[in-house]
């Protein structure tokens, strides 16, 4: 059963306006920025999260920034009855932004069944419920990990990575994203009227410039920047760099880091694209499904990111090189030309600004959305 934690009339009691949006999200920084971007664009939003690794405080922070306390439901995507309650209560919902799921490459190699269950099974369950309620606009949070190790082509023809690059994910996490993409493609092909955007994120970084919202994973972070931020405020002793023997300019893996606000704007652009597609523009008895890379087109090594964030902090941060991590690849740099031309979108915020925003969030919230632990005598 869904647990409702929001205040309905604080937002939904207004006169008719733009279509409503249903956003399910896990505890990652760009989810809350997505909600803020939608609200600032005049959209109505309902949020779902199972709170397994996150805090309701994020919803309160959204209110501080926008003045809106969005309706929030605590429910798992595998709970069909709970989902039906939400869509019954909010008939104004016309589109879904699907972010929910487990998201760590390394962790996925240790508990793959949990990833397949929550990510793939949860998505299939959500799609079945959406069919019942005839909600057919769907934006999926995919990942550049679906491409796998693009150096396998040998001639660097797929670096930076275009959307037509053959997919070959190397981790269970990446495979869940790949499987979900295939499911959505099949579903759209079989169902006229469905409009699906597959947004392949590269590496989100930064935080909301207000310092009120940022990534706050409970426990030990699995991603580079959140872990480095905890090192900077003394919550962790040092960062572990997984491998310095890659064939890159400094031996560490290369990733395309994109500011969370640029990523949020990419979602708005994708939604607007889906909304502009008329049913008579679709292929006969098929729906619409299209993939776009969301990245900057510029790759940075792990060591370059450490240097950039250390600059924002004002001191060198401690790290230690260890063995490669299972599932990691050499280079994940986007070729974002399709999104630039078709969505009229591009990433604009530089890495230095992203590091400054992340450091502001970290200094204002050294323990994330949680209270500082009591000191032991």
CSV table of C-alpha atoms in Angstrom, one decimal:
chain,number,residue,atom,x,y,z
A,1,UNK,CA,0.0,0.0,0.0
A,2,UNK,CA,1.3,3.5,-0.9
A,3,UNK,CA,2.1,5.8,2.0
A,4,UNK,CA,1.2,9.4,1.3
A,5,UNK,CA,3.5,11.9,2.8
A,6,UNK,CA,2.7,15.1,0.9
A,7,UNK,CA,0.1,17.8,1.4
A,8,UNK,CA,-2.2,17.5,-1.6
A,9,UNK,CA,-4.0,20.8,-1.7
A,10,UNK,CA,-0.8,22.8,-1.3
A,11,UNK,CA,-0.2,22.1,-5.0
A,12,UNK,CA,-2.9,20.2,-6.7
A,13,UNK,CA,-5.8,22.4,-5.5
A,14,UNK,CA,-5.1,25.1,-8.1
A,15,UNK,CA,-7.1,25.7,-11.3
A,16,UNK,CA,-6.3,23.6,-14.4
A,17,UNK,CA,-2.8,24.1,-15.8
A,18,UNK,CA,-0.2,22.1,-17.6
A,19,UNK,CA,-0.4,18.3,-17.5
A,20,UNK,CA,0.7,16.5,-14.4
A,21,UNK,CA,3.9,14.5,-14.1
A,22,UNK,CA,4.7,11.4,-12.1
A,23,UNK,CA,8.3,11.2,-11.0
A,24,UNK,CA,9.7,8.2,-9.3
A,25,UNK,CA,13.2,8.5,-8.0
A,26,UNK,CA,16.0,7.0,-6.0
A,27,UNK,CA,18.2,9.1,-3.7
A,28,UNK,CA,20.3,10.7,-6.4
A,29,UNK,CA,21.0,14.5,-6.8
A,30,UNK,CA,19.5,14.9,-10.2
A,31,UNK,CA,16.1,13.5,-9.3
A,32,UNK,CA,15.3,16.4,-7.0
A,33,UNK,CA,16.7,18.9,-9.5
A,34,UNK,CA,14.4,17.4,-12.1
A,35,UNK,CA,11.4,18.1,-9.8
A,36,UNK,CA,12.5,21.7,-9.3
A,37,UNK,CA,13.0,22.2,-13.0
A,38,UNK,CA,9.5,20.8,-13.7
A,39,UNK,CA,8.0,23.0,-11.1
A,40,UNK,CA,9.8,26.1,-12.3
A,41,UNK,CA,8.5,25.3,-15.8
A,42,UNK,CA,5.0,25.5,-14.4
A,43,UNK,CA,4.4,21.7,-14.3
A,44,UNK,CA,2.4,19.8,-11.7
A,45,UNK,CA,4.4,16.9,-10.2
A,46,UNK,CA,3.7,13.9,-8.0
A,47,UNK,CA,6.8,12.1,-6.6
A,48,UNK,CA,7.3,8.5,-5.6
A,49,UNK,CA,10.2,6.9,-3.7
A,50,UNK,CA,10.5,3.8,-1.5
A,51,UNK,CA,12.9,5.7,0.8
A,52,UNK,CA,15.1,2.6,1.0
A,53,UNK,CA,18.2,4.8,0.6
A,54,UNK,CA,17.0,8.3,0.8
A,55,UNK,CA,15.3,10.9,3.0
A,56,UNK,CA,11.9,12.7,2.9
A,57,UNK,CA,13.9,15.9,3.8
A,58,UNK,CA,14.7,16.2,0.0
A,59,UNK,CA,11.0,17.0,-0.5
A,60,UNK,CA,11.2,19.7,2.2
A,61,UNK,CA,14.2,21.2,0.4
A,62,UNK,CA,12.3,21.3,-2.9
A,63,UNK,CA,9.6,23.4,-1.0
A,64,UNK,CA,12.3,25.8,0.3
A,65,UNK,CA,13.5,26.4,-3.3
A,66,UNK,CA,10.1,26.5,-5.1
A,67,UNK,CA,7.5,27.3,-2.4
A,68,UNK,CA,5.7,24.1,-3.4
A,69,UNK,CA,5.3,21.0,-1.2
A,70,UNK,CA,4.8,18.3,-3.9
A,71,UNK,CA,2.6,15.3,-3.3
A,72,UNK,CA,4.8,12.5,-2.2
A,73,UNK,CA,4.0,8.8,-2.0
A,74,UNK,CA,6.2,6.1,-0.3
A,75,UNK,CA,5.8,3.0,-2.4
A,76,UNK,CA,7.9,0.4,-4.2
A,77,UNK,CA,7.4,0.0,-8.0
A,78,UNK,CA,6.9,-3.7,-7.5
A,79,UNK,CA,3.8,-2.9,-5.5
A,80,UNK,CA,1.1,-2.8,-8.2
A,81,UNK,CA,-1.7,-2.0,-5.7
A,82,UNK,CA,0.2,0.9,-4.3
A,83,UNK,CA,0.8,2.3,-7.8
A,84,UNK,CA,-2.9,2.0,-8.7
A,85,UNK,CA,-3.8,4.0,-5.6
A,86,UNK,CA,-1.5,6.8,-6.7
A,87,UNK,CA,-2.8,7.0,-10.3
A,88,UNK,CA,-6.4,6.8,-9.1
A,89,UNK,CA,-5.8,9.7,-6.7
A,90,UNK,CA,-4.1,11.8,-9.3
A,91,UNK,CA,-6.0,11.4,-12.6
A,92,UNK,CA,-4.3,14.5,-13.9
A,93,UNK,CA,-1.0,12.6,-14.5
A,94,UNK,CA,-0.2,12.4,-18.2
A,95,UNK,CA,3.5,11.6,-18.2
A,96,UNK,CA,6.0,9.6,-16.2
A,97,UNK,CA,9.7,10.2,-15.6
A,98,UNK,CA,11.1,6.9,-14.4
A,99,UNK,CA,14.3,7.2,-12.4
A,100,UNK,CA,13.8,4.6,-9.6
A,101,UNK,CA,16.2,1.7,-9.2
A,102,UNK,CA,19.5,0.6,-7.8
A,103,UNK,CA,22.4,2.3,-9.5
A,104,UNK,CA,25.9,1.2,-8.5
A,105,UNK,CA,28.2,-0.7,-11.0
A,106,UNK,CA,30.3,-2.3,-8.3
A,107,UNK,CA,27.5,-3.2,-6.0
A,108,UNK,CA,25.6,-4.8,-8.9
A,109,UNK,CA,28.3,-7.4,-9.5
A,110,UNK,CA,27.8,-8.5,-5.9
A,111,UNK,CA,24.0,-8.6,-5.7
A,112,UNK,CA,22.9,-9.0,-9.3
A,113,UNK,CA,19.5,-10.5,-8.5
A,114,UNK,CA,18.5,-7.5,-6.4
A,115,UNK,CA,19.3,-5.3,-9.4
A,116,UNK,CA,17.3,-7.4,-11.9
A,117,UNK,CA,14.4,-7.6,-9.5
A,118,UNK,CA,14.2,-4.0,-8.5
A,119,UNK,CA,15.2,-2.4,-11.8
A,120,UNK,CA,13.7,-4.7,-14.5
A,121,UNK,CA,10.8,-6.2,-12.6
A,122,UNK,CA,9.9,-2.9,-11.1
A,123,UNK,CA,9.8,-1.2,-14.6
A,124,UNK,CA,7.6,-4.0,-16.1
A,125,UNK,CA,5.2,-3.7,-13.2
A,126,UNK,CA,5.0,0.1,-13.7
A,127,UNK,CA,4.4,-0.3,-17.4
A,128,UNK,CA,1.5,-2.7,-16.7
A,129,UNK,CA,-0.1,-0.2,-14.4
A,130,UNK,CA,0.4,2.7,-16.9
A,131,UNK,CA,-1.4,0.6,-19.5
A,132,UNK,CA,-4.4,0.3,-17.2
A,133,UNK,CA,-4.5,4.1,-16.7
A,134,UNK,CA,-3.7,4.9,-20.4
A,135,UNK,CA,-0.7,7.0,-19.5
A,136,UNK,CA,1.6,6.9,-22.6
A,137,UNK,CA,4.3,9.5,-22.3
A,138,UNK,CA,7.4,7.9,-20.7
A,139,UNK,CA,10.9,9.3,-20.0
A,140,UNK,CA,13.4,6.6,-18.9
A,141,UNK,CA,16.6,7.3,-16.9
A,142,UNK,CA,19.0,5.1,-18.8
A,143,UNK,CA,22.8,5.1,-18.6
A,144,UNK,CA,25.9,5.3,-20.7
A,145,UNK,CA,26.8,1.9,-19.2
A,146,UNK,CA,24.6,0.3,-21.8
A,147,UNK,CA,27.4,0.8,-24.3
A,148,UNK,CA,30.0,-1.2,-22.4
A,149,UNK,CA,33.7,-0.9,-23.3
A,150,UNK,CA,33.7,0.9,-26.6
A,151,UNK,CA,37.5,0.4,-27.0
A,152,UNK,CA,36.5,-3.1,-28.2
A,153,UNK,CA,36.2,-1.7,-31.7
A,154,UNK,CA,39.9,-1.0,-31.8
A,155,UNK,CA,39.9,2.0,-34.1
A,156,UNK,CA,38.3,4.5,-31.6
A,157,UNK,CA,35.4,4.9,-34.1
A,158,UNK,CA,32.9,4.9,-31.2
A,159,UNK,CA,34.7,7.5,-29.0
A,160,UNK,CA,33.0,9.8,-28.3
A,161,UNK,CA,30.0,7.4,-28.2
A,162,UNK,CA,27.1,8.0,-30.6
A,163,UNK,CA,23.6,6.5,-29.9
A,164,UNK,CA,24.0,4.0,-32.7
A,165,UNK,CA,27.0,2.4,-31.0
A,166,UNK,CA,26.2,-1.3,-30.4
A,167,UNK,CA,25.3,-2.0,-26.8
A,168,UNK,CA,27.3,-4.5,-24.7
A,169,UNK,CA,27.0,-3.6,-21.0
A,170,UNK,CA,29.7,-5.1,-18.7
A,171,UNK,CA,27.9,-5.0,-15.3
A,172,UNK,CA,24.6,-6.2,-14.1
A,173,UNK,CA,23.6,-2.6,-13.5
A,174,UNK,CA,24.3,-1.7,-17.1
A,175,UNK,CA,22.5,-4.8,-18.3
A,176,UNK,CA,19.4,-3.8,-16.4
A,177,UNK,CA,19.4,-0.5,-18.2
A,178,UNK,CA,19.9,-2.3,-21.5
A,179,UNK,CA,17.1,-4.8,-20.8
A,180,UNK,CA,14.7,-2.0,-19.8
A,181,UNK,CA,15.5,-0.1,-23.0
A,182,UNK,CA,14.7,-3.2,-25.1
A,183,UNK,CA,11.5,-3.7,-23.2
A,184,UNK,CA,10.5,-0.1,-23.8
A,185,UNK,CA,11.3,-0.4,-27.5
A,186,UNK,CA,9.2,-3.5,-27.9
A,187,UNK,CA,6.4,-2.0,-25.9
A,188,UNK,CA,6.3,1.2,-27.9
A,189,UNK,CA,6.5,-0.8,-31.2
A,190,UNK,CA,3.5,-2.9,-30.1
A,191,UNK,CA,1.4,0.0,-28.8
A,192,UNK,CA,0.3,3.0,-31.0
A,193,UNK,CA,0.2,6.2,-29.0
A,194,UNK,CA,3.1,5.4,-26.7
A,195,UNK,CA,5.9,8.0,-26.8
A,196,UNK,CA,9.1,7.0,-25.0
A,197,UNK,CA,12.4,8.9,-24.5
A,198,UNK,CA,15.5,6.9,-23.5
A,199,UNK,CA,17.9,9.3,-21.9
A,200,UNK,CA,21.4,7.8,-21.6
A,201,UNK,CA,23.1,9.8,-18.8
A,202,UNK,CA,26.8,10.0,-18.6
A,203,UNK,CA,28.1,11.1,-15.2
A,204,UNK,CA,26.0,13.6,-13.3
A,205,UNK,CA,27.9,15.9,-10.9
A,206,UNK,CA,27.4,19.1,-8.9
A,207,UNK,CA,24.4,20.2,-6.8
A,208,UNK,CA,21.7,22.8,-6.8
A,209,UNK,CA,23.5,26.2,-6.6
A,210,UNK,CA,21.4,27.2,-3.6
A,211,UNK,CA,23.3,24.5,-1.5
A,212,UNK,CA,20.0,23.1,-0.4
A,213,UNK,CA,19.9,20.0,-2.6
A,214,UNK,CA,22.6,17.4,-3.5
A,215,UNK,CA,23.3,13.8,-3.5
A,216,UNK,CA,22.9,12.1,-0.1
A,217,UNK,CA,23.3,8.4,-0.3
A,218,UNK,CA,22.8,6.6,3.0
A,219,UNK,CA,25.9,4.6,3.9
A,220,UNK,CA,29.1,4.5,1.8
A,221,UNK,CA,28.7,6.3,-1.6
A,222,UNK,CA,29.3,4.3,-4.7
A,223,UNK,CA,30.2,7.2,-7.0
A,224,UNK,CA,33.3,9.3,-7.3
A,225,UNK,CA,32.1,12.8,-6.4
A,226,UNK,CA,29.9,12.0,-3.4
A,227,UNK,CA,32.7,9.9,-1.9
A,228,UNK,CA,35.2,12.6,-2.5
A,229,UNK,CA,32.9,15.2,-0.9
A,230,UNK,CA,32.8,13.0,2.2
A,231,UNK,CA,36.6,12.8,2.3
A,232,UNK,CA,36.7,16.6,2.1
A,233,UNK,CA,34.5,17.0,5.2
A,234,UNK,CA,36.3,14.3,7.2
A,235,UNK,CA,33.6,11.6,7.0
A,236,UNK,CA,35.9,9.3,5.0
A,237,UNK,CA,39.7,9.0,5.4
A,238,UNK,CA,40.5,8.8,1.7
A,239,UNK,CA,39.2,8.1,-1.8
A,240,UNK,CA,40.0,4.7,-3.4
A,241,UNK,CA,40.9,5.1,-7.1
A,242,UNK,CA,40.0,1.9,-8.8
A,243,UNK,CA,43.0,1.3,-11.2
A,244,UNK,CA,45.6,3.6,-12.7
A,245,UNK,CA,46.8,1.2,-15.5
A,246,UNK,CA,44.2,2.1,-18.1
A,247,UNK,CA,45.4,3.4,-21.5
A,248,UNK,CA,44.4,6.9,-20.7
A,249,UNK,CA,46.5,10.1,-20.3
A,250,UNK,CA,47.1,9.5,-16.6
A,251,UNK,CA,46.1,5.8,-16.3
A,252,UNK,CA,42.7,6.4,-14.8
A,253,UNK,CA,39.3,5.9,-16.4
A,254,UNK,CA,37.7,8.6,-18.5
A,255,UNK,CA,34.1,9.8,-17.9
A,256,UNK,CA,31.9,12.6,-19.2
A,257,UNK,CA,30.7,14.7,-16.2
A,258,UNK,CA,27.6,16.7,-16.7
A,259,UNK,CA,26.1,19.3,-14.2
A,260,UNK,CA,22.8,18.2,-12.7
A,261,UNK,CA,21.1,21.3,-13.8
A,262,UNK,CA,22.1,20.6,-17.4
A,263,UNK,CA,20.8,17.1,-17.0
A,264,UNK,CA,17.5,18.5,-15.6
A,265,UNK,CA,17.1,20.8,-18.6
A,266,UNK,CA,17.7,17.8,-20.8
A,267,UNK,CA,14.6,16.1,-19.3
A,268,UNK,CA,12.5,19.2,-19.9
A,269,UNK,CA,13.6,19.2,-23.5
A,270,UNK,CA,12.8,15.5,-23.9
A,271,UNK,CA,9.3,16.0,-22.4
A,272,UNK,CA,8.6,18.8,-24.8
A,273,UNK,CA,9.7,16.7,-27.7
A,274,UNK,CA,7.3,13.9,-26.7
A,275,UNK,CA,4.5,16.4,-26.2
A,276,UNK,CA,4.9,17.8,-29.7
A,277,UNK,CA,4.6,14.5,-31.4
A,278,UNK,CA,1.1,14.1,-32.8
A,279,UNK,CA,-0.5,10.7,-33.0
A,280,UNK,CA,-0.8,11.0,-36.8
A,281,UNK,CA,3.0,11.5,-37.0
A,282,UNK,CA,3.6,8.0,-35.6
A,283,UNK,CA,4.3,5.0,-37.8
A,284,UNK,CA,1.0,3.3,-38.5
A,285,UNK,CA,0.4,0.9,-35.7
A,286,UNK,CA,3.6,1.7,-33.8
A,287,UNK,CA,4.4,4.1,-31.0
A,288,UNK,CA,7.6,6.3,-30.7
A,289,UNK,CA,10.8,5.4,-29.0
A,290,UNK,CA,14.0,7.4,-29.3
A,291,UNK,CA,17.4,7.4,-27.5
A,292,UNK,CA,19.5,10.5,-26.7
A,293,UNK,CA,22.8,10.9,-25.0
A,294,UNK,CA,23.0,13.5,-22.3
A,295,UNK,CA,26.6,14.5,-21.8
A,296,UNK,CA,29.0,17.3,-22.6
A,297,UNK,CA,31.1,15.6,-25.2
A,298,UNK,CA,34.3,16.1,-23.1
A,299,UNK,CA,35.9,13.3,-21.1
A,300,UNK,CA,37.8,13.8,-17.8
A,301,UNK,CA,39.9,11.2,-16.0
A,302,UNK,CA,39.4,10.3,-12.4
A,303,UNK,CA,42.6,12.2,-11.5
A,304,UNK,CA,41.4,15.3,-13.3
A,305,UNK,CA,38.2,15.3,-11.4
A,306,UNK,CA,40.1,14.9,-8.1
A,307,UNK,CA,42.2,17.9,-9.0
A,308,UNK,CA,39.2,20.0,-10.0
A,309,UNK,CA,37.3,19.2,-6.8
A,310,UNK,CA,40.4,19.8,-4.7
A,311,UNK,CA,40.7,23.2,-6.3
A,312,UNK,CA,37.1,24.0,-5.2
A,313,UNK,CA,37.8,22.8,-1.7
A,314,UNK,CA,41.1,24.7,-1.5
A,315,UNK,CA,43.4,21.8,-0.6
A,316,UNK,CA,44.6,18.4,-1.9
A,317,UNK,CA,42.4,15.5,-1.0
A,318,UNK,CA,43.8,12.2,0.1
A,319,UNK,CA,43.4,9.2,-2.2
A,320,UNK,CA,44.8,5.7,-2.7
A,321,UNK,CA,45.1,3.7,-5.9
A,322,UNK,CA,43.8,0.1,-5.7
A,323,UNK,CA,42.8,-2.6,-8.2
A,324,UNK,CA,40.4,-2.1,-11.0
A,325,UNK,CA,36.7,-2.4,-10.1
A,326,UNK,CA,34.7,-5.2,-11.8
A,327,UNK,CA,32.4,-3.8,-14.5
A,328,UNK,CA,34.3,-0.5,-15.1
A,329,UNK,CA,35.4,0.5,-18.6
A,330,UNK,CA,38.1,2.8,-20.0
A,331,UNK,CA,36.1,5.6,-21.6
A,332,UNK,CA,32.5,6.8,-21.4
A,333,UNK,CA,32.4,10.1,-23.3
A,334,UNK,CA,29.2,11.2,-25.0
A,335,UNK,CA,28.6,12.3,-28.5
A,336,UNK,CA,25.6,14.5,-27.8
A,337,UNK,CA,25.0,15.8,-31.3
A,338,UNK,CA,21.6,14.1,-31.6
A,339,UNK,CA,20.3,15.7,-28.4
A,340,UNK,CA,21.8,19.1,-29.6
A,341,UNK,CA,19.9,19.0,-32.9
A,342,UNK,CA,16.7,17.1,-32.1
A,343,UNK,CA,16.0,18.4,-28.5
A,344,UNK,CA,17.7,21.8,-29.0
A,345,UNK,CA,19.6,21.1,-25.8
A,346,UNK,CA,23.2,21.3,-24.8
A,347,UNK,CA,25.3,21.1,-21.6
A,348,UNK,CA,26.6,24.5,-20.7
A,349,UNK,CA,27.9,24.5,-17.1
A,350,UNK,CA,31.7,23.8,-16.8
A,351,UNK,CA,33.2,21.3,-14.4
A,352,UNK,CA,34.7,24.0,-12.1
A,353,UNK,CA,31.2,25.4,-11.5
A,354,UNK,CA,29.9,21.9,-10.8
A,355,UNK,CA,32.7,21.3,-8.2
A,356,UNK,CA,31.9,24.7,-6.6
A,357,UNK,CA,28.2,23.8,-6.3
A,358,UNK,CA,29.0,20.4,-4.9
A,359,UNK,CA,31.3,21.9,-2.3
A,360,UNK,CA,28.7,24.5,-1.3
A,361,UNK,CA,26.2,21.7,-0.8
A,362,UNK,CA,28.7,19.6,1.2
A,363,UNK,CA,29.8,22.5,3.5
A,364,UNK,CA,26.2,23.5,4.2
A,365,UNK,CA,25.1,19.9,4.7
A,366,UNK,CA,28.2,17.8,5.8
A,367,UNK,CA,25.9,14.9,6.7
A,368,UNK,CA,23.5,15.4,3.8
A,369,UNK,CA,19.9,15.5,4.8
A,370,UNK,CA,20.7,13.9,8.2
A,371,UNK,CA,21.5,15.4,11.5
A,372,UNK,CA,25.2,15.3,12.6
A,373,UNK,CA,25.8,12.2,14.8
A,374,UNK,CA,26.3,12.8,18.5
A,375,UNK,CA,29.9,12.8,19.6
A,376,UNK,CA,30.8,9.9,21.8
A,377,UNK,CA,32.5,10.7,25.1
